[in-house]
Amino acid sequence: MNDESSSSSSNDFNPCPICLGHFKQEAFLDRCFHKFCYSCILNWAKYVSTQSSQQNSTLKCPLCKRHNLSIVYGYDGDSFQQHYINQDSPKSNFFSKVHKFRLQSYYREPGAIYEKFNVLQYWKYRRYLLPNKWLQTWLRREVQALTQEEDVDIIVHHILGVIESFVRLSEREHPKSTTEQKREEFKALIADAARPFLIGRTEHFVNEVELFLSSGLNIEAYDEVYLESLCSVTSGVKSEVAEEGSHEQTLNVPYLHFFYEDSDTD
């Protein structure tokens, strides 16, 4: 009786080995049968693929190092689905050249672009109370670029809801807080909303949100200014961007799947 109770208790607290949280859509590797969240092991497979110079048809289990041919998921007792390693496209057609450009931007400090926009005036004159009709579309693109997932509506609506709540509360309250206090409050709220999804890239993402809002530009104009700033500090890069296709520069575009900044890539 005690053994059964102990076993049940152990299983209740057995987390996904990758995210260390409760399992979300359980999945197994087809040879070693180690269990993970489907999204976790799928992203791990994509990440490992980017670290290799050649495309492998197997995936080494992150726990036991055994090679597996596929990820089994979506089983309901009668049927299941399989994702075969590197036989499915790692990204669908939604991942455009602009997504690649924006993903690349998260590997560089904003630096020079801060000189293009007066961020402090944005907060001093309470311009954060003004609506931004491009924000939702911009957020969707940024989160898609960082997660390399097409369906990010839940994440976007969550972050957008936090921003809208901050604005509503700021409209009603007497401006007792200093400019810097409001700025830090805003950034902390966005960070808390985004961190479960973006992990190690959260701080950079928050800075990008602030830059986009303080710019007052639409998405296309913002991209042009951003690239101009990027090119001004990057040797050997030609400033030839006017259309989406021009975002594909000679710069290497890295791909993110796990965002722990000090993670072991072995």
PDB file of C-alpha atoms in Angstrom:
ATOM      1  CA  MET A   1       0.000   0.000   0.000  1.00  0.00           C
ATOM      2  CA  ASN A   2       2.788   2.392   0.919  1.00  0.00           C
ATOM      3  CA  ASP A   3       4.704   1.449  -2.228  1.00  0.00           C
ATOM      4  CA  GLU A   4       1.696   2.261  -4.421  1.00  0.00           C
ATOM      5  CA  SER A   5       1.162   5.581  -2.661  1.00  0.00           C
ATOM      6  CA  SER A   6       4.847   6.447  -3.024  1.00  0.00           C
ATOM      7  CA  SER A   7       4.812   5.550  -6.728  1.00  0.00           C
ATOM      8  CA  SER A   8       1.679   7.621  -7.353  1.00  0.00           C
ATOM      9  CA  SER A   9       3.177  10.603  -5.548  1.00  0.00           C
ATOM     10  CA  SER A  10       6.388  10.282  -7.553  1.00  0.00           C
ATOM     11  CA  ASN A  11       4.494  10.252 -10.862  1.00  0.00           C
ATOM     12  CA  ASP A  12       2.468  13.302  -9.862  1.00  0.00           C
ATOM     13  CA  PHE A  13       5.644  15.339  -9.575  1.00  0.00           C
ATOM     14  CA  ASN A  14       7.463  13.909 -12.589  1.00  0.00           C
ATOM     15  CA  PRO A  15       8.042  16.947 -14.861  1.00  0.00           C
ATOM     16  CA  CYS A  16       9.020  17.260 -18.492  1.00  0.00           C
ATOM     17  CA  PRO A  17      12.836  16.885 -18.544  1.00  0.00           C
ATOM     18  CA  ILE A  18      13.195  19.942 -20.824  1.00  0.00           C
ATOM     19  CA  CYS A  19      10.875  22.639 -19.453  1.00  0.00           C
ATOM     20  CA  LEU A  20      10.659  21.114 -15.943  1.00  0.00           C
ATOM     21  CA  GLY A  21       6.934  21.838 -15.921  1.00  0.00           C
ATOM     22  CA  HIS A  22       3.786  19.729 -16.189  1.00  0.00           C
ATOM     23  CA  PHE A  23       3.497  17.807 -19.448  1.00  0.00           C
ATOM     24  CA  LYS A  24       1.639  19.631 -22.212  1.00  0.00           C
ATOM     25  CA  GLN A  25       0.606  17.260 -25.030  1.00  0.00           C
ATOM     26  CA  GLU A  26       2.740  14.289 -24.055  1.00  0.00           C
ATOM     27  CA  ALA A  27       5.112  12.875 -26.656  1.00  0.00           C
ATOM     28  CA  PHE A  28       7.577   9.970 -26.771  1.00  0.00           C
ATOM     29  CA  LEU A  29      10.711   9.244 -28.742  1.00  0.00           C
ATOM     30  CA  ASP A  30      10.099   6.068 -30.748  1.00  0.00           C
ATOM     31  CA  ARG A  31      13.163   4.060 -29.667  1.00  0.00           C
ATOM     32  CA  CYS A  32      13.942   4.939 -26.056  1.00  0.00           C
ATOM     33  CA  PHE A  33      10.359   5.959 -25.139  1.00  0.00           C
ATOM     34  CA  HIS A  34      11.462   8.862 -22.968  1.00  0.00           C
ATOM     35  CA  LYS A  35       8.581  11.280 -22.476  1.00  0.00           C
ATOM     36  CA  PHE A  36       8.543  15.061 -23.064  1.00  0.00           C
ATOM     37  CA  CYS A  37       6.118  17.857 -23.917  1.00  0.00           C
ATOM     38  CA  TYR A  38       5.577  17.644 -27.670  1.00  0.00           C
ATOM     39  CA  SER A  39       6.558  21.284 -28.233  1.00  0.00           C
ATOM     40  CA  CYS A  40       9.662  20.882 -26.039  1.00  0.00           C
ATOM     41  CA  ILE A  41      11.088  17.837 -27.820  1.00  0.00           C
ATOM     42  CA  LEU A  42      10.100  19.219 -31.238  1.00  0.00           C
ATOM     43  CA  ASN A  43      11.942  22.473 -30.542  1.00  0.00           C
ATOM     44  CA  TRP A  44      14.883  20.484 -29.210  1.00  0.00           C
ATOM     45  CA  ALA A  45      14.982  18.535 -32.496  1.00  0.00           C
ATOM     46  CA  LYS A  46      14.961  21.804 -34.466  1.00  0.00           C
ATOM     47  CA  TYR A  47      17.664  23.281 -32.267  1.00  0.00           C
ATOM     48  CA  VAL A  48      19.940  20.234 -32.655  1.00  0.00           C
ATOM     49  CA  SER A  49      19.402  20.375 -36.414  1.00  0.00           C
ATOM     50  CA  THR A  50      20.721  23.957 -36.561  1.00  0.00           C
ATOM     51  CA  GLN A  51      23.907  22.903 -34.743  1.00  0.00           C
ATOM     52  CA  SER A  52      24.838  20.297 -37.349  1.00  0.00           C
ATOM     53  CA  SER A  53      26.432  20.967 -40.731  1.00  0.00           C
ATOM     54  CA  GLN A  54      24.433  18.129 -42.266  1.00  0.00           C
ATOM     55  CA  GLN A  55      20.809  17.103 -41.942  1.00  0.00           C
ATOM     56  CA  ASN A  56      20.426  14.013 -39.773  1.00  0.00           C
ATOM     57  CA  SER A  57      17.495  11.607 -39.991  1.00  0.00           C
ATOM     58  CA  THR A  58      17.693  10.682 -36.316  1.00  0.00           C
ATOM     59  CA  LEU A  59      17.467  12.543 -33.037  1.00  0.00           C
ATOM     60  CA  LYS A  60      19.680  11.747 -30.048  1.00  0.00           C
ATOM     61  CA  CYS A  61      17.584  11.647 -26.883  1.00  0.00           C
ATOM     62  CA  PRO A  62      18.659  14.443 -24.537  1.00  0.00           C
ATOM     63  CA  LEU A  63      18.396  11.999 -21.613  1.00  0.00           C
ATOM     64  CA  CYS A  64      19.865   8.661 -22.730  1.00  0.00           C
ATOM     65  CA  LYS A  65      21.591   9.738 -25.993  1.00  0.00           C
ATOM     66  CA  ARG A  66      19.929   6.912 -27.956  1.00  0.00           C
ATOM     67  CA  HIS A  67      19.121   7.718 -31.587  1.00  0.00           C
ATOM     68  CA  ASN A  68      15.429   7.930 -32.503  1.00  0.00           C
ATOM     69  CA  LEU A  69      13.699   8.191 -35.862  1.00  0.00           C
ATOM     70  CA  SER A  70      10.528   9.997 -34.857  1.00  0.00           C
ATOM     71  CA  ILE A  71       8.493  11.728 -32.164  1.00  0.00           C
ATOM     72  CA  VAL A  72       5.198  10.023 -31.304  1.00  0.00           C
ATOM     73  CA  TYR A  73       2.414  12.318 -30.115  1.00  0.00           C
ATOM     74  CA  GLY A  74      -1.350  12.871 -30.189  1.00  0.00           C
ATOM     75  CA  TYR A  75      -2.136   9.315 -29.045  1.00  0.00           C
ATOM     76  CA  ASP A  76      -5.622   8.674 -27.689  1.00  0.00           C
ATOM     77  CA  GLY A  77      -5.623   4.908 -27.124  1.00  0.00           C
ATOM     78  CA  ASP A  78      -6.642   4.105 -30.676  1.00  0.00           C
ATOM     79  CA  SER A  79      -4.358   6.203 -32.877  1.00  0.00           C
ATOM     80  CA  PHE A  80      -1.314   8.446 -32.779  1.00  0.00           C
ATOM     81  CA  GLN A  81       0.723  10.790 -34.959  1.00  0.00           C
ATOM     82  CA  GLN A  82       4.420  10.766 -35.774  1.00  0.00           C
ATOM     83  CA  HIS A  83       6.844  13.536 -36.585  1.00  0.00           C
ATOM     84  CA  TYR A  84       9.812  12.051 -38.458  1.00  0.00           C
ATOM     85  CA  ILE A  85      13.105  13.805 -37.821  1.00  0.00           C
ATOM     86  CA  ASN A  86      14.018  16.298 -40.559  1.00  0.00           C
ATOM     87  CA  GLN A  87      11.384  14.909 -42.922  1.00  0.00           C
ATOM     88  CA  ASP A  88       8.962  17.700 -42.045  1.00  0.00           C
ATOM     89  CA  SER A  89       9.822  21.300 -42.797  1.00  0.00           C
ATOM     90  CA  PRO A  90      11.165  23.037 -39.670  1.00  0.00           C
ATOM     91  CA  LYS A  91       9.209  26.146 -40.546  1.00  0.00           C
ATOM     92  CA  SER A  92       6.179  26.796 -42.709  1.00  0.00           C
ATOM     93  CA  ASN A  93       5.810  29.467 -45.369  1.00  0.00           C
ATOM     94  CA  PHE A  94       4.783  32.043 -42.780  1.00  0.00           C
ATOM     95  CA  PHE A  95       8.445  32.520 -41.797  1.00  0.00           C
ATOM     96  CA  SER A  96       9.369  35.281 -44.223  1.00  0.00           C
ATOM     97  CA  LYS A  97      12.564  37.197 -44.903  1.00  0.00           C
ATOM     98  CA  VAL A  98      11.310  39.903 -42.566  1.00  0.00           C
ATOM     99  CA  HIS A  99      10.934  37.332 -39.788  1.00  0.00           C
ATOM    100  CA  LYS A 100      14.549  36.311 -40.381  1.00  0.00           C
ATOM    101  CA  PHE A 101      15.656  39.926 -40.252  1.00  0.00           C
ATOM    102  CA  ARG A 102      13.840  40.513 -36.984  1.00  0.00           C
ATOM    103  CA  LEU A 103      15.192  37.303 -35.452  1.00  0.00           C
ATOM    104  CA  GLN A 104      18.694  38.442 -36.361  1.00  0.00           C
ATOM    105  CA  SER A 105      18.066  41.740 -34.592  1.00  0.00           C
ATOM    106  CA  TYR A 106      17.713  39.924 -31.284  1.00  0.00           C
ATOM    107  CA  TYR A 107      21.316  38.804 -31.563  1.00  0.00           C
ATOM    108  CA  ARG A 108      22.477  42.428 -31.522  1.00  0.00           C
ATOM    109  CA  GLU A 109      22.135  45.122 -28.924  1.00  0.00           C
ATOM    110  CA  PRO A 110      19.732  47.926 -29.992  1.00  0.00           C
ATOM    111  CA  GLY A 111      22.578  50.405 -29.492  1.00  0.00           C
ATOM    112  CA  ALA A 112      22.498  52.990 -32.284  1.00  0.00           C
ATOM    113  CA  ILE A 113      18.728  52.885 -32.792  1.00  0.00           C
ATOM    114  CA  TYR A 114      18.195  54.484 -29.368  1.00  0.00           C
ATOM    115  CA  GLU A 115      19.746  57.620 -30.853  1.00  0.00           C
ATOM    116  CA  LYS A 116      17.029  57.707 -33.537  1.00  0.00           C
ATOM    117  CA  PHE A 117      14.119  57.966 -31.105  1.00  0.00           C
ATOM    118  CA  ASN A 118      13.773  60.084 -27.986  1.00  0.00           C
ATOM    119  CA  VAL A 119      12.561  57.402 -25.606  1.00  0.00           C
ATOM    120  CA  LEU A 120      12.682  59.653 -22.557  1.00  0.00           C
ATOM    121  CA  GLN A 121      10.371  62.225 -24.188  1.00  0.00           C
ATOM    122  CA  TYR A 122       7.919  59.414 -24.961  1.00  0.00           C
ATOM    123  CA  TRP A 123       7.600  58.835 -21.221  1.00  0.00           C
ATOM    124  CA  LYS A 124       7.964  62.461 -20.097  1.00  0.00           C
ATOM    125  CA  TYR A 125       5.055  63.656 -22.254  1.00  0.00           C
ATOM    126  CA  ARG A 126       2.978  60.540 -21.504  1.00  0.00           C
ATOM    127  CA  ARG A 127       2.758  59.519 -25.140  1.00  0.00           C
ATOM    128  CA  TYR A 128       2.238  55.959 -23.934  1.00  0.00           C
ATOM    129  CA  LEU A 129      -1.400  56.975 -23.403  1.00  0.00           C
ATOM    130  CA  LEU A 130      -1.866  57.370 -27.164  1.00  0.00           C
ATOM    131  CA  PRO A 131      -3.180  54.340 -29.090  1.00  0.00           C
ATOM    132  CA  ASN A 132      -0.886  52.568 -31.565  1.00  0.00           C
ATOM    133  CA  LYS A 133      -2.839  50.899 -34.354  1.00  0.00           C
ATOM    134  CA  TRP A 134       0.196  48.940 -35.575  1.00  0.00           C
ATOM    135  CA  LEU A 135       1.152  47.424 -32.211  1.00  0.00           C
ATOM    136  CA  GLN A 136      -0.798  44.160 -32.439  1.00  0.00           C
ATOM    137  CA  THR A 137       0.551  43.332 -35.908  1.00  0.00           C
ATOM    138  CA  TRP A 138       4.084  44.250 -34.848  1.00  0.00           C
ATOM    139  CA  LEU A 139       3.868  42.140 -31.694  1.00  0.00           C
ATOM    140  CA  ARG A 140       2.607  39.166 -33.672  1.00  0.00           C
ATOM    141  CA  ARG A 141       5.529  39.354 -36.067  1.00  0.00           C
ATOM    142  CA  GLU A 142       8.090  39.719 -33.252  1.00  0.00           C
ATOM    143  CA  VAL A 143       6.771  36.742 -31.289  1.00  0.00           C
ATOM    144  CA  GLN A 144       6.580  34.647 -34.465  1.00  0.00           C
ATOM    145  CA  ALA A 145      10.201  35.511 -35.235  1.00  0.00           C
ATOM    146  CA  LEU A 146      11.386  34.616 -31.741  1.00  0.00           C
ATOM    147  CA  THR A 147       9.401  31.393 -31.327  1.00  0.00           C
ATOM    148  CA  GLN A 148       9.380  30.392 -35.025  1.00  0.00           C
ATOM    149  CA  GLU A 149       5.763  29.393 -34.532  1.00  0.00           C
ATOM    150  CA  GLU A 150       2.924  30.693 -36.689  1.00  0.00           C
ATOM    151  CA  ASP A 151       0.084  30.479 -34.178  1.00  0.00           C
ATOM    152  CA  VAL A 152       1.076  32.977 -31.488  1.00  0.00           C
ATOM    153  CA  ASP A 153      -2.276  34.713 -31.037  1.00  0.00           C
ATOM    154  CA  ILE A 154      -2.656  33.670 -27.395  1.00  0.00           C
ATOM    155  CA  ILE A 155       0.769  35.087 -26.502  1.00  0.00           C
ATOM    156  CA  VAL A 156       0.135  38.302 -28.425  1.00  0.00           C
ATOM    157  CA  HIS A 157      -3.293  38.898 -26.870  1.00  0.00           C
ATOM    158  CA  HIS A 158      -1.832  38.276 -23.418  1.00  0.00           C
ATOM    159  CA  ILE A 159       0.957  40.843 -23.886  1.00  0.00           C
ATOM    160  CA  LEU A 160      -1.397  43.295 -25.597  1.00  0.00           C
ATOM    161  CA  GLY A 161      -3.863  42.954 -22.730  1.00  0.00           C
ATOM    162  CA  VAL A 162      -1.143  43.818 -20.219  1.00  0.00           C
ATOM    163  CA  ILE A 163      -0.221  46.941 -22.204  1.00  0.00           C
ATOM    164  CA  GLU A 164      -3.845  48.055 -22.541  1.00  0.00           C
ATOM    165  CA  SER A 165      -4.436  47.513 -18.812  1.00  0.00           C
ATOM    166  CA  PHE A 166      -1.358  49.619 -18.000  1.00  0.00           C
ATOM    167  CA  VAL A 167      -2.656  52.444 -20.214  1.00  0.00           C
ATOM    168  CA  ARG A 168      -6.169  52.350 -18.709  1.00  0.00           C
ATOM    169  CA  LEU A 169      -4.828  52.536 -15.162  1.00  0.00           C
ATOM    170  CA  SER A 170      -2.413  55.320 -16.111  1.00  0.00           C
ATOM    171  CA  GLU A 171      -5.256  57.369 -17.644  1.00  0.00           C
ATOM    172  CA  ARG A 172      -7.265  57.261 -14.406  1.00  0.00           C
ATOM    173  CA  GLU A 173      -4.519  57.908 -11.899  1.00  0.00           C
ATOM    174  CA  HIS A 174      -3.015  61.254 -11.015  1.00  0.00           C
ATOM    175  CA  PRO A 175       0.549  61.272 -12.400  1.00  0.00           C
ATOM    176  CA  LYS A 176       2.252  60.868  -9.027  1.00  0.00           C
ATOM    177  CA  SER A 177       4.907  58.509 -10.312  1.00  0.00           C
ATOM    178  CA  THR A 178       8.060  59.902 -11.830  1.00  0.00           C
ATOM    179  CA  THR A 179       8.814  59.346 -15.511  1.00  0.00           C
ATOM    180  CA  GLU A 180      11.387  56.703 -14.674  1.00  0.00           C
ATOM    181  CA  GLN A 181       9.011  54.917 -12.304  1.00  0.00           C
ATOM    182  CA  LYS A 182       6.304  54.640 -14.972  1.00  0.00           C
ATOM    183  CA  ARG A 183       8.863  53.421 -17.456  1.00  0.00           C
ATOM    184  CA  GLU A 184      10.174  50.737 -15.108  1.00  0.00           C
ATOM    185  CA  GLU A 185       6.635  49.705 -14.148  1.00  0.00           C
ATOM    186  CA  PHE A 186       5.717  49.256 -17.817  1.00  0.00           C
ATOM    187  CA  LYS A 187       8.843  47.253 -18.623  1.00  0.00           C
ATOM    188  CA  ALA A 188       8.390  45.022 -15.592  1.00  0.00           C
ATOM    189  CA  LEU A 189       4.787  44.234 -16.579  1.00  0.00           C
ATOM    190  CA  ILE A 190       5.770  43.347 -20.151  1.00  0.00           C
ATOM    191  CA  ALA A 191       8.662  41.234 -18.914  1.00  0.00           C
ATOM    192  CA  ASP A 192       6.398  39.250 -16.584  1.00  0.00           C
ATOM    193  CA  ALA A 193       3.913  38.660 -19.419  1.00  0.00           C
ATOM    194  CA  ALA A 194       6.503  37.617 -22.007  1.00  0.00           C
ATOM    195  CA  ARG A 195       9.011  35.647 -19.901  1.00  0.00           C
ATOM    196  CA  PRO A 196       7.114  32.305 -19.850  1.00  0.00           C
ATOM    197  CA  PHE A 197       7.260  32.279 -23.657  1.00  0.00           C
ATOM    198  CA  LEU A 198      10.525  34.043 -24.520  1.00  0.00           C
ATOM    199  CA  ILE A 199      12.692  33.103 -21.523  1.00  0.00           C
ATOM    200  CA  GLY A 200      16.218  34.447 -22.107  1.00  0.00           C
ATOM    201  CA  ARG A 201      15.184  36.906 -24.828  1.00  0.00           C
ATOM    202  CA  THR A 202      12.601  38.630 -22.643  1.00  0.00           C
ATOM    203  CA  GLU A 203      14.681  41.670 -21.664  1.00  0.00           C
ATOM    204  CA  HIS A 204      15.660  42.374 -25.261  1.00  0.00           C
ATOM    205  CA  PHE A 205      12.054  41.943 -26.372  1.00  0.00           C
ATOM    206  CA  VAL A 206      10.883  44.477 -23.761  1.00  0.00           C
ATOM    207  CA  ASN A 207      13.434  46.999 -25.060  1.00  0.00           C
ATOM    208  CA  GLU A 208      12.197  46.409 -28.611  1.00  0.00           C
ATOM    209  CA  VAL A 209       8.582  47.016 -27.554  1.00  0.00           C
ATOM    210  CA  GLU A 210       9.601  50.310 -25.946  1.00  0.00           C
ATOM    211  CA  LEU A 211      11.561  51.355 -29.034  1.00  0.00           C
ATOM    212  CA  PHE A 212       8.716  50.575 -31.420  1.00  0.00           C
ATOM    213  CA  LEU A 213       6.160  52.459 -29.337  1.00  0.00           C
ATOM    214  CA  SER A 214       8.389  55.486 -28.794  1.00  0.00           C
ATOM    215  CA  SER A 215       9.240  55.662 -32.516  1.00  0.00           C
ATOM    216  CA  GLY A 216       5.672  56.577 -33.504  1.00  0.00           C
ATOM    217  CA  LEU A 217       6.353  54.931 -36.880  1.00  0.00           C
ATOM    218  CA  ASN A 218       4.425  52.312 -38.784  1.00  0.00           C
ATOM    219  CA  ILE A 219       6.024  48.882 -39.157  1.00  0.00           C
ATOM    220  CA  GLU A 220       7.638  49.440 -42.559  1.00  0.00           C
ATOM    221  CA  ALA A 221       9.169  52.788 -41.591  1.00  0.00           C
ATOM    222  CA  TYR A 222      10.415  51.379 -38.300  1.00  0.00           C
ATOM    223  CA  ASP A 223      12.130  48.499 -40.112  1.00  0.00           C
ATOM    224  CA  GLU A 224      13.878  50.897 -42.470  1.00  0.00           C
ATOM    225  CA  VAL A 225      15.187  53.049 -39.617  1.00  0.00           C
ATOM    226  CA  TYR A 226      16.204  49.942 -37.692  1.00  0.00           C
ATOM    227  CA  LEU A 227      18.144  48.501 -40.597  1.00  0.00           C
ATOM    228  CA  GLU A 228      19.803  51.843 -41.279  1.00  0.00           C
ATOM    229  CA  SER A 229      21.010  51.894 -37.678  1.00  0.00           C
ATOM    230  CA  LEU A 230      22.118  48.272 -37.889  1.00  0.00           C
ATOM    231  CA  CYS A 231      24.076  48.893 -41.065  1.00  0.00           C
ATOM    232  CA  SER A 232      25.788  51.944 -39.581  1.00  0.00           C
ATOM    233  CA  VAL A 233      27.504  49.746 -36.996  1.00  0.00           C
ATOM    234  CA  THR A 234      28.018  46.612 -39.085  1.00  0.00           C
ATOM    235  CA  SER A 235      30.992  46.589 -41.450  1.00  0.00           C
ATOM    236  CA  GLY A 236      30.504  45.118 -44.889  1.00  0.00           C
ATOM    237  CA  VAL A 237      26.704  45.420 -44.873  1.00  0.00           C
ATOM    238  CA  LYS A 238      25.115  47.442 -47.680  1.00  0.00           C
ATOM    239  CA  SER A 239      22.121  49.626 -46.896  1.00  0.00           C
ATOM    240  CA  GLU A 240      19.812  48.540 -49.706  1.00  0.00           C
ATOM    241  CA  VAL A 241      16.527  47.932 -47.888  1.00  0.00           C
ATOM    242  CA  ALA A 242      13.285  49.363 -49.159  1.00  0.00           C
ATOM    243  CA  GLU A 243      11.174  46.221 -49.622  1.00  0.00           C
ATOM    244  CA  GLU A 244      10.694  43.008 -47.688  1.00  0.00           C
ATOM    245  CA  GLY A 245      13.025  41.082 -49.977  1.00  0.00           C
ATOM    246  CA  SER A 246      15.835  43.456 -49.194  1.00  0.00           C
ATOM    247  CA  HIS A 247      15.934  42.315 -45.586  1.00  0.00           C
ATOM    248  CA  GLU A 248      17.842  39.232 -46.688  1.00  0.00           C
ATOM    249  CA  GLN A 249      21.367  40.556 -46.315  1.00  0.00           C
ATOM    250  CA  THR A 250      24.725  38.831 -46.354  1.00  0.00           C
ATOM    251  CA  LEU A 251      24.443  38.577 -42.563  1.00  0.00           C
ATOM    252  CA  ASN A 252      24.004  35.093 -41.155  1.00  0.00           C
ATOM    253  CA  VAL A 253      20.597  34.601 -39.592  1.00  0.00           C
ATOM    254  CA  PRO A 254      20.697  32.449 -36.455  1.00  0.00           C
ATOM    255  CA  TYR A 255      17.690  30.492 -35.309  1.00  0.00           C
ATOM    256  CA  LEU A 256      16.407  30.374 -31.742  1.00  0.00           C
ATOM    257  CA  HIS A 257      14.539  27.518 -30.194  1.00  0.00           C
ATOM    258  CA  PHE A 258      15.740  27.643 -26.601  1.00  0.00           C
ATOM    259  CA  PHE A 259      16.396  31.033 -25.131  1.00  0.00           C
ATOM    260  CA  TYR A 260      18.449  30.302 -22.049  1.00  0.00           C
ATOM    261  CA  GLU A 261      21.388  32.629 -22.527  1.00  0.00           C
ATOM    262  CA  ASP A 262      23.827  30.381 -20.683  1.00  0.00           C
ATOM    263  CA  SER A 263      22.463  27.090 -21.970  1.00  0.00           C
ATOM    264  CA  ASP A 264      24.729  24.201 -22.930  1.00  0.00           C
ATOM    265  CA  THR A 265      24.402  23.571 -26.665  1.00  0.00           C
ATOM    266  CA  ASP A 266      26.036  20.124 -26.541  1.00  0.00           C
TER     267      ASP A 266
END
